[in-house]
């Protein structure tokens, strides 16, 4: 495990690659991808290591210890598939950058003898930026996707920034003439380069842009595929065996299909007939499994379903973990515990309106814990004693966000954010309608006089069988560190890699900023 991350000191995406899945030079134009439609058994679960040679450092990346960056044009190749005969347009200019933030890391680790927060990087753009999204990459890394406005045109610019233990920085840029839409998806490949799939709205086509796509005479990136046969491009994933994967719905089908990038080519095949738009992939003793959430009317609840990844598309899954009533309890992350041999699931639910995140597990080690809520509640005075005469009261509350889960050999690792705040309440007389007497009655109603916000803390825990209580899990808190931001309009995104938890936080208070945190998982 690396002890530190250097932003941009290495080129995680070499300009020259050799792989059996494509032909053509990555620096001179889009590669030709071989796609095969199959049915039956899915592709194998092993992948060979591609041969790579290091290229030049992409312009505009950052170096640890310095906030100096460049904004040189991104070098692009000449498309072999483009039909335009005009001269290539101006190359795009990098708009966003990762800047090492040792001050944030030091503040978070202040007073800790051993701090698991390895690095913090501010993410800044010199224009408007939208739709920040993290996606899992191979080798335990991640990629950060962002849309921004291109310079000097009114086009949309898509940037991919690589996050690895060896170095983090700009990986690729694409420019499209489509309006801003959150439908851009990065597909990090096994060779370290990144592709873009973009779909403008709910209708075909899904447009595929290769790494370092050529720029046409209008200044736009040249796609190498216009997939009219894809009705909806859902998202991208990385299998536990490091095989890049995407899911989509064909134009003539309701069945979700999978696209696998294998060493000998790209394979597409039916995956599942259920509405499994969000999936989780698991390795259980060498066997690949997938899970998803769905509401079951017969069982009257939302469940996490599990089945083999290689199962026939119409094979139903096994309802494993009940996460909520009706359509409540949507999972944010899910794992199959090693101590349960793939039959025991742990789910971290989403923070939704009226719901706080929960940790839930099924038999034989059951668990159900709400994370957050009111810590200290103010007693409500009575009207007889006089509402206005009641003393002020300080009520303590805790807003929480689920972050992620990781399966370990003896326990499940869990991370969540706790954002504490205090409300100073005064009281005034109000009323409510009592159905028993069909009359209005007096009650004292609390009025917020002052709100005191505290820094959100990242909390790391483990879940393991309780040695003292049979058939129960025990959550043990390992550490907590303040990250310096508050809960106002907080947005987070997460990728749990092999050795690194990648956490993106977008906050407004006390300072408006976007930060990418690299946290050791062990």
CSV table of C-alpha atoms in Angstrom, one decimal, residues 104-512:
chain,number,residue,atom,x,y,z
A,104,UNK,CA,-7.0,19.8,4.5
A,105,UNK,CA,-5.2,16.5,5.2
A,106,UNK,CA,-3.2,18.0,8.1
A,107,UNK,CA,-6.3,19.5,9.6
A,108,UNK,CA,-8.2,16.2,9.4
A,109,UNK,CA,-5.3,14.3,10.9
A,110,UNK,CA,-4.5,16.8,13.6
A,111,UNK,CA,-3.8,14.9,16.9
A,112,UNK,CA,-4.1,11.4,15.4
A,113,UNK,CA,-1.1,9.1,16.0
A,114,UNK,CA,-2.0,7.1,12.9
A,115,UNK,CA,-4.2,8.8,10.3
A,116,UNK,CA,-5.8,6.8,7.6
A,117,UNK,CA,-6.5,9.8,5.5
A,118,UNK,CA,-3.7,9.6,3.0
A,119,UNK,CA,-4.3,12.6,0.8
A,120,UNK,CA,-6.8,15.4,0.0
A,121,UNK,CA,-7.0,17.2,-3.4
A,122,UNK,CA,-9.1,20.2,-4.2
A,123,UNK,CA,-10.9,19.9,-7.5
A,124,UNK,CA,-11.2,23.3,-9.2
A,125,UNK,CA,-12.5,24.5,-12.6
A,126,UNK,CA,-12.0,27.9,-14.3
A,127,UNK,CA,-15.6,27.7,-15.6
A,128,UNK,CA,-19.0,26.3,-14.7
A,129,UNK,CA,-18.8,22.6,-13.8
A,130,UNK,CA,-21.6,20.0,-13.6
A,131,UNK,CA,-22.3,16.4,-12.8
A,132,UNK,CA,-19.3,15.3,-10.9
A,133,UNK,CA,-19.2,11.5,-10.7
A,134,UNK,CA,-16.7,8.9,-9.5
A,135,UNK,CA,-16.5,5.5,-11.3
A,136,UNK,CA,-14.5,2.5,-10.3
A,137,UNK,CA,-11.4,1.6,-12.4
A,138,UNK,CA,-9.1,-1.4,-12.5
A,139,UNK,CA,-6.2,-2.0,-10.1
A,140,UNK,CA,-8.1,-0.4,-7.2
A,141,UNK,CA,-8.2,3.1,-8.9
A,142,UNK,CA,-11.0,5.4,-9.8
A,143,UNK,CA,-11.9,8.1,-12.4
A,144,UNK,CA,-13.6,11.4,-11.9
A,145,UNK,CA,-16.0,12.6,-14.6
A,146,UNK,CA,-17.0,16.2,-14.9
A,147,UNK,CA,-18.8,18.3,-17.5
A,148,UNK,CA,-17.8,21.9,-18.1
A,149,UNK,CA,-18.1,24.6,-20.8
A,150,UNK,CA,-15.6,24.4,-23.6
A,151,UNK,CA,-13.3,27.3,-24.6
A,152,UNK,CA,-13.8,29.2,-26.8
A,153,UNK,CA,-17.0,27.7,-28.1
A,154,UNK,CA,-20.4,27.1,-26.5
A,155,UNK,CA,-19.8,23.3,-26.7
A,156,UNK,CA,-19.9,20.9,-23.7
A,157,UNK,CA,-16.5,19.6,-22.5
A,158,UNK,CA,-16.2,16.2,-20.8
A,159,UNK,CA,-13.1,15.7,-18.7
A,160,UNK,CA,-11.8,12.5,-17.1
A,161,UNK,CA,-9.4,12.6,-14.2
A,162,UNK,CA,-7.6,9.5,-13.1
A,163,UNK,CA,-7.2,8.6,-9.4
A,164,UNK,CA,-4.6,6.1,-8.6
A,165,UNK,CA,-2.2,5.3,-5.8
A,166,UNK,CA,0.7,6.2,-8.1
A,167,UNK,CA,-0.6,9.5,-9.3
A,168,UNK,CA,-3.7,11.5,-10.0
A,169,UNK,CA,-4.5,14.0,-12.8
A,170,UNK,CA,-6.1,14.7,-16.1
A,171,UNK,CA,-6.6,11.6,-18.3
A,172,UNK,CA,-8.6,12.7,-21.3
A,173,UNK,CA,-10.9,15.4,-22.7
A,174,UNK,CA,-13.9,15.2,-25.2
A,175,UNK,CA,-15.9,18.0,-26.7
A,176,UNK,CA,-19.5,17.5,-27.8
A,177,UNK,CA,-22.2,19.7,-29.3
A,178,UNK,CA,-24.9,18.1,-27.1
A,179,UNK,CA,-26.4,20.2,-24.3
A,180,UNK,CA,-25.5,19.6,-20.7
A,181,UNK,CA,-26.9,16.2,-19.6
A,182,UNK,CA,-25.9,13.9,-16.7
A,183,UNK,CA,-25.8,11.0,-19.1
A,184,UNK,CA,-22.1,10.8,-19.7
A,185,UNK,CA,-20.4,7.6,-18.5
A,186,UNK,CA,-16.6,6.9,-18.3
A,187,UNK,CA,-15.4,3.4,-19.0
A,188,UNK,CA,-11.9,2.9,-17.6
A,189,UNK,CA,-10.2,0.2,-19.6
A,190,UNK,CA,-7.8,-2.5,-18.6
A,191,UNK,CA,-5.0,-0.7,-20.4
A,192,UNK,CA,-5.4,2.3,-18.2
A,193,UNK,CA,-7.1,4.6,-20.8
A,194,UNK,CA,-10.6,5.8,-20.5
A,195,UNK,CA,-13.6,5.9,-23.0
A,196,UNK,CA,-16.7,8.1,-22.9
A,197,UNK,CA,-20.2,6.9,-23.5
A,198,UNK,CA,-22.7,9.8,-23.9
A,199,UNK,CA,-26.4,9.7,-24.5
A,200,UNK,CA,-28.4,12.9,-24.8
A,201,UNK,CA,-31.8,12.1,-23.3
A,202,UNK,CA,-33.8,8.9,-23.1
A,203,UNK,CA,-33.6,8.0,-26.8
A,204,UNK,CA,-30.9,6.4,-29.0
A,205,UNK,CA,-28.2,6.7,-30.1
A,206,UNK,CA,-25.6,6.0,-27.4
A,207,UNK,CA,-22.4,7.7,-28.7
A,208,UNK,CA,-19.0,6.2,-28.0
A,209,UNK,CA,-15.9,8.3,-27.9
A,210,UNK,CA,-12.5,6.6,-27.8
A,211,UNK,CA,-9.5,7.7,-25.7
A,212,UNK,CA,-7.9,10.9,-27.1
A,213,UNK,CA,-10.5,11.2,-29.9
A,214,UNK,CA,-9.7,13.2,-32.9
A,215,UNK,CA,-10.9,16.8,-33.2
A,216,UNK,CA,-12.9,17.7,-36.4
A,217,UNK,CA,-12.9,21.0,-38.2
A,218,UNK,CA,-15.6,22.3,-35.9
A,219,UNK,CA,-13.6,21.6,-32.7
A,220,UNK,CA,-15.7,18.6,-31.7
A,221,UNK,CA,-14.4,15.2,-30.7
A,222,UNK,CA,-15.0,12.5,-33.3
A,223,UNK,CA,-17.0,9.4,-32.1
A,224,UNK,CA,-16.1,6.0,-33.4
A,225,UNK,CA,-19.6,4.5,-32.7
A,226,UNK,CA,-23.2,5.8,-33.0
A,227,UNK,CA,-25.1,3.0,-31.3
A,228,UNK,CA,-28.7,3.3,-32.5
A,229,UNK,CA,-29.3,-0.2,-31.2
A,230,UNK,CA,-28.8,1.0,-27.6
A,231,UNK,CA,-32.0,2.3,-26.1
A,232,UNK,CA,-30.4,3.3,-22.7
A,233,UNK,CA,-26.8,3.2,-21.6
A,234,UNK,CA,-27.1,2.5,-17.8
A,235,UNK,CA,-23.6,2.7,-16.4
A,236,UNK,CA,-20.1,1.2,-16.0
A,237,UNK,CA,-18.5,-1.1,-13.4
A,238,UNK,CA,-15.4,-3.0,-12.7
A,239,UNK,CA,-15.8,-6.7,-11.9
A,240,UNK,CA,-13.9,-8.1,-8.9
A,241,UNK,CA,-11.5,-9.8,-11.3
A,242,UNK,CA,-10.6,-6.4,-12.8
A,243,UNK,CA,-12.7,-6.8,-16.0
A,244,UNK,CA,-14.3,-3.5,-17.2
A,245,UNK,CA,-18.0,-3.8,-17.6
A,246,UNK,CA,-20.9,-1.7,-18.8
A,247,UNK,CA,-24.7,-2.3,-18.8
A,248,UNK,CA,-27.3,-1.1,-21.3
A,249,UNK,CA,-30.8,-1.9,-22.6
A,250,UNK,CA,-31.0,-2.6,-26.4
A,251,UNK,CA,-33.5,-0.8,-28.5
A,252,UNK,CA,-35.5,-3.9,-29.2
A,253,UNK,CA,-35.4,-5.5,-25.7
A,254,UNK,CA,-36.4,-5.0,-22.1
A,255,UNK,CA,-33.5,-7.2,-20.9
A,256,UNK,CA,-30.4,-5.5,-19.5
A,257,UNK,CA,-27.3,-6.5,-21.4
A,258,UNK,CA,-23.7,-6.5,-20.3
A,259,UNK,CA,-20.6,-5.4,-22.2
A,260,UNK,CA,-17.3,-6.9,-21.1
A,261,UNK,CA,-13.9,-5.7,-22.1
A,262,UNK,CA,-11.8,-8.9,-22.4
A,263,UNK,CA,-8.2,-9.3,-23.5
A,264,UNK,CA,-9.3,-10.9,-26.8
A,265,UNK,CA,-12.1,-8.5,-27.6
A,266,UNK,CA,-15.3,-6.8,-26.4
A,267,UNK,CA,-18.2,-9.1,-25.7
A,268,UNK,CA,-21.9,-8.1,-25.4
A,269,UNK,CA,-24.6,-10.5,-24.0
A,270,UNK,CA,-27.9,-10.6,-22.1
A,271,UNK,CA,-27.4,-10.1,-18.3
A,272,UNK,CA,-30.7,-9.9,-16.5
A,273,UNK,CA,-34.4,-9.4,-17.1
A,274,UNK,CA,-35.0,-7.6,-13.8
A,275,UNK,CA,-34.9,-3.8,-13.3
A,276,UNK,CA,-31.3,-4.0,-12.0
A,277,UNK,CA,-30.1,-0.5,-12.8
A,278,UNK,CA,-27.9,-0.3,-9.7
A,279,UNK,CA,-25.9,-3.5,-9.2
A,280,UNK,CA,-23.1,-4.7,-6.9
A,281,UNK,CA,-20.6,-7.3,-8.0
A,282,UNK,CA,-19.1,-9.8,-5.6
A,283,UNK,CA,-16.4,-12.5,-5.4
A,284,UNK,CA,-17.4,-15.4,-3.3
A,285,UNK,CA,-14.6,-18.0,-3.1
A,286,UNK,CA,-13.7,-17.3,-6.7
A,287,UNK,CA,-17.3,-17.3,-8.0
A,288,UNK,CA,-18.7,-14.0,-9.4
A,289,UNK,CA,-22.1,-12.9,-8.1
A,290,UNK,CA,-24.3,-9.9,-8.6
A,291,UNK,CA,-26.8,-8.2,-6.4
A,292,UNK,CA,-29.5,-5.6,-6.9
A,293,UNK,CA,-32.5,-4.1,-5.0
A,294,UNK,CA,-36.1,-4.5,-5.9
A,295,UNK,CA,-39.6,-4.3,-4.3
A,296,UNK,CA,-41.3,-7.6,-3.8
A,297,UNK,CA,-45.1,-7.3,-3.5
A,298,UNK,CA,-45.5,-10.9,-2.2
A,299,UNK,CA,-42.9,-10.4,0.5
A,300,UNK,CA,-44.1,-6.8,1.1
A,301,UNK,CA,-40.8,-5.1,1.2
A,302,UNK,CA,-37.6,-4.0,-0.6
A,303,UNK,CA,-35.0,-6.7,-0.8
A,304,UNK,CA,-31.4,-7.1,-1.9
A,305,UNK,CA,-31.4,-10.0,-4.4
A,306,UNK,CA,-28.4,-12.1,-5.2
A,307,UNK,CA,-27.6,-14.6,-8.0
A,308,UNK,CA,-24.6,-15.9,-9.9
A,309,UNK,CA,-23.3,-13.4,-12.5
A,310,UNK,CA,-23.2,-16.2,-15.1
A,311,UNK,CA,-26.9,-17.2,-14.5
A,312,UNK,CA,-29.3,-17.1,-17.4
A,313,UNK,CA,-30.9,-13.7,-17.8
A,314,UNK,CA,-34.4,-14.8,-16.8
A,315,UNK,CA,-33.2,-16.6,-13.6
A,316,UNK,CA,-34.6,-14.7,-10.6
A,317,UNK,CA,-32.4,-13.8,-7.7
A,318,UNK,CA,-32.6,-14.9,-4.1
A,319,UNK,CA,-34.1,-12.3,-1.7
A,320,UNK,CA,-31.3,-12.0,0.8
A,321,UNK,CA,-31.6,-8.8,2.9
A,322,UNK,CA,-34.9,-7.0,3.6
A,323,UNK,CA,-34.0,-3.3,3.6
A,324,UNK,CA,-37.3,-1.6,4.1
A,325,UNK,CA,-41.1,-1.3,3.6
A,326,UNK,CA,-42.6,-0.6,0.3
A,327,UNK,CA,-40.0,1.1,-1.9
A,328,UNK,CA,-38.0,2.4,1.1
A,329,UNK,CA,-34.5,1.3,2.1
A,330,UNK,CA,-32.7,1.8,-1.2
A,331,UNK,CA,-29.2,0.4,-0.9
A,332,UNK,CA,-26.2,2.6,-1.4
A,333,UNK,CA,-23.7,-0.2,-1.1
A,334,UNK,CA,-23.9,-3.9,-0.5
A,335,UNK,CA,-21.4,-6.7,0.2
A,336,UNK,CA,-21.6,-10.5,0.8
A,337,UNK,CA,-19.6,-11.2,3.9
A,338,UNK,CA,-16.7,-13.7,3.7
A,339,UNK,CA,-17.8,-15.2,7.1
A,340,UNK,CA,-21.2,-16.0,5.5
A,341,UNK,CA,-19.9,-17.9,2.5
A,342,UNK,CA,-21.9,-15.7,0.1
A,343,UNK,CA,-25.2,-16.3,1.9
A,344,UNK,CA,-25.0,-13.4,4.3
A,345,UNK,CA,-25.4,-9.8,3.0
A,346,UNK,CA,-24.7,-6.5,4.6
A,347,UNK,CA,-26.4,-3.4,3.1
A,348,UNK,CA,-25.8,0.3,3.7
A,349,UNK,CA,-29.0,2.2,2.7
A,350,UNK,CA,-29.3,5.6,1.0
A,351,UNK,CA,-30.0,8.8,2.8
A,352,UNK,CA,-33.5,9.6,1.5
A,353,UNK,CA,-36.3,12.1,2.4
A,354,UNK,CA,-37.6,11.0,5.8
A,355,UNK,CA,-35.0,8.2,6.1
A,356,UNK,CA,-31.6,8.1,7.7
A,357,UNK,CA,-29.0,5.7,6.5
A,358,UNK,CA,-29.1,2.2,8.0
A,359,UNK,CA,-26.8,-0.8,8.3
A,360,UNK,CA,-28.8,-4.0,7.7
A,361,UNK,CA,-27.8,-7.6,7.6
A,362,UNK,CA,-29.7,-10.9,7.2
A,363,UNK,CA,-29.5,-14.2,9.0
A,364,UNK,CA,-27.6,-15.9,10.4
A,365,UNK,CA,-26.0,-12.7,11.8
A,366,UNK,CA,-28.8,-10.1,11.9
A,367,UNK,CA,-28.3,-6.4,12.2
A,368,UNK,CA,-30.3,-3.2,11.8
A,369,UNK,CA,-29.0,0.1,13.0
A,370,UNK,CA,-30.1,3.6,12.1
A,371,UNK,CA,-27.1,6.0,11.7
A,372,UNK,CA,-28.1,9.4,12.9
A,373,UNK,CA,-31.1,11.2,14.2
A,374,UNK,CA,-31.8,13.3,17.4
A,375,UNK,CA,-29.1,12.7,20.0
A,376,UNK,CA,-30.5,15.0,22.7
A,377,UNK,CA,-34.1,16.0,22.5
A,378,UNK,CA,-35.6,19.0,24.3
A,379,UNK,CA,-38.6,18.2,26.6
A,380,UNK,CA,-41.7,20.1,25.5
A,381,UNK,CA,-43.0,22.5,28.1
A,382,UNK,CA,-46.8,22.7,28.9
A,383,UNK,CA,-49.2,25.5,28.1
A,384,UNK,CA,-50.2,25.6,31.8
A,385,UNK,CA,-46.7,26.6,32.8
A,386,UNK,CA,-46.5,29.2,30.0
A,387,UNK,CA,-44.7,28.5,26.8
A,388,UNK,CA,-42.8,31.8,26.6
A,389,UNK,CA,-41.7,31.4,30.2
A,390,UNK,CA,-39.9,28.1,29.5
A,391,UNK,CA,-36.1,28.3,29.4
A,392,UNK,CA,-34.2,27.9,26.2
A,393,UNK,CA,-33.1,24.4,25.4
A,394,UNK,CA,-30.2,23.1,23.2
A,395,UNK,CA,-31.2,20.1,21.1
A,396,UNK,CA,-28.4,18.0,19.5
A,397,UNK,CA,-29.0,16.3,16.2
A,398,UNK,CA,-26.9,14.2,13.8
A,399,UNK,CA,-27.3,14.1,10.0
A,400,UNK,CA,-25.6,11.2,8.4
A,401,UNK,CA,-24.6,10.0,5.0
A,402,UNK,CA,-23.6,6.5,4.1
A,403,UNK,CA,-20.2,6.3,2.4
A,404,UNK,CA,-19.4,2.7,1.5
A,405,UNK,CA,-18.7,-0.9,2.5
A,406,UNK,CA,-15.8,-3.3,1.9
A,407,UNK,CA,-15.7,-7.0,2.5
A,408,UNK,CA,-12.7,-8.3,4.5
A,409,UNK,CA,-11.7,-11.8,5.6
A,410,UNK,CA,-13.1,-11.6,9.1
A,411,UNK,CA,-15.3,-8.5,9.1
A,412,UNK,CA,-17.1,-6.0,6.9
A,413,UNK,CA,-15.6,-2.5,6.8
A,414,UNK,CA,-18.1,0.4,6.8
A,415,UNK,CA,-17.7,4.1,6.5
A,416,UNK,CA,-20.3,6.9,7.0
A,417,UNK,CA,-20.3,10.6,7.6
A,418,UNK,CA,-21.7,12.2,10.8
A,419,UNK,CA,-22.5,15.9,10.7
A,420,UNK,CA,-23.5,17.2,14.1
A,421,UNK,CA,-25.4,20.4,14.8
A,422,UNK,CA,-27.1,22.0,17.7
A,423,UNK,CA,-30.4,23.9,17.8
A,424,UNK,CA,-31.2,26.5,20.5
A,425,UNK,CA,-35.0,26.4,20.9
A,426,UNK,CA,-37.3,29.0,22.4
A,427,UNK,CA,-41.0,28.3,22.9
A,428,UNK,CA,-44.3,30.0,21.9
A,429,UNK,CA,-47.9,29.0,22.2
A,430,UNK,CA,-49.5,27.1,19.3
A,431,UNK,CA,-52.5,24.8,18.8
A,432,UNK,CA,-53.5,21.6,17.2
A,433,UNK,CA,-56.8,19.9,16.4
A,434,UNK,CA,-57.7,17.0,18.6
A,435,UNK,CA,-59.8,14.4,16.9
A,436,UNK,CA,-61.1,13.0,20.2
A,437,UNK,CA,-62.8,16.2,21.4
A,438,UNK,CA,-63.1,17.7,17.9
A,439,UNK,CA,-61.6,20.9,19.3
A,440,UNK,CA,-58.4,22.9,19.2
A,441,UNK,CA,-56.0,22.4,22.0
A,442,UNK,CA,-52.9,24.4,23.1
A,443,UNK,CA,-49.4,23.2,22.8
A,444,UNK,CA,-45.9,24.7,23.0
A,445,UNK,CA,-44.0,24.8,19.8
A,446,UNK,CA,-40.3,25.1,19.6
A,447,UNK,CA,-38.7,28.0,17.5
A,448,UNK,CA,-35.1,27.8,16.4
A,449,UNK,CA,-33.3,30.7,17.9
A,450,UNK,CA,-29.7,29.7,16.9
A,451,UNK,CA,-28.1,26.9,14.9
A,452,UNK,CA,-24.5,25.8,15.6
A,453,UNK,CA,-22.9,23.6,12.9
A,454,UNK,CA,-20.0,21.3,13.5
A,455,UNK,CA,-17.5,19.7,11.1
A,456,UNK,CA,-18.7,16.5,9.5
A,457,UNK,CA,-16.7,13.5,10.6
A,458,UNK,CA,-15.7,10.4,8.6
A,459,UNK,CA,-16.4,7.4,10.8
A,460,UNK,CA,-14.8,4.0,10.1
A,461,UNK,CA,-16.2,0.8,11.6
A,462,UNK,CA,-16.2,-2.9,11.3
A,463,UNK,CA,-19.1,-5.4,11.4
A,464,UNK,CA,-18.3,-8.9,12.6
A,465,UNK,CA,-20.2,-11.7,14.5
A,466,UNK,CA,-20.6,-10.7,18.1
A,467,UNK,CA,-18.6,-13.1,20.3
A,468,UNK,CA,-21.0,-12.5,23.2
A,469,UNK,CA,-24.4,-12.6,21.4
A,470,UNK,CA,-25.1,-15.5,19.1
A,471,UNK,CA,-26.6,-14.7,15.6
A,472,UNK,CA,-25.9,-11.0,15.9
A,473,UNK,CA,-23.3,-8.6,14.4
A,474,UNK,CA,-21.3,-6.2,16.5
A,475,UNK,CA,-20.3,-2.8,15.0
A,476,UNK,CA,-17.0,-1.6,16.4
A,477,UNK,CA,-15.9,2.0,15.7
A,478,UNK,CA,-12.2,2.2,14.6
A,479,UNK,CA,-11.7,5.9,14.2
A,480,UNK,CA,-13.3,9.2,13.2
A,481,UNK,CA,-11.7,12.3,11.7
A,482,UNK,CA,-13.2,15.8,11.0
A,483,UNK,CA,-13.1,16.7,7.3
A,484,UNK,CA,-13.7,20.4,7.8
A,485,UNK,CA,-17.0,20.8,5.8
A,486,UNK,CA,-20.6,21.2,7.1
A,487,UNK,CA,-23.8,19.5,6.1
A,488,UNK,CA,-25.4,22.4,4.1
A,489,UNK,CA,-26.3,21.1,0.6
A,490,UNK,CA,-23.6,18.4,1.1
A,491,UNK,CA,-23.2,16.0,-1.9
A,492,UNK,CA,-20.8,13.0,-1.8
A,493,UNK,CA,-19.7,10.2,-4.1
A,494,UNK,CA,-17.6,7.2,-3.4
A,495,UNK,CA,-15.6,4.4,-4.9
A,496,UNK,CA,-14.2,1.7,-2.7
A,497,UNK,CA,-11.0,0.3,-4.2
A,498,UNK,CA,-8.7,-2.4,-3.0
A,499,UNK,CA,-6.6,-0.4,-0.7
A,500,UNK,CA,-8.2,3.1,-1.1
A,501,UNK,CA,-11.5,4.6,-0.3
A,502,UNK,CA,-12.0,7.5,-2.8
A,503,UNK,CA,-14.5,10.0,-1.4
A,504,UNK,CA,-15.6,13.1,-3.3
A,505,UNK,CA,-17.3,15.8,-1.1
A,506,UNK,CA,-19.0,18.9,-2.6
A,507,UNK,CA,-19.9,21.3,0.2
A,508,UNK,CA,-20.9,25.0,0.6
A,509,UNK,CA,-19.9,25.7,4.2
A,510,UNK,CA,-17.8,26.9,5.7
A,511,UNK,CA,-16.2,27.3,2.2
A,512,UNK,CA,-17.6,26.3,-1.2
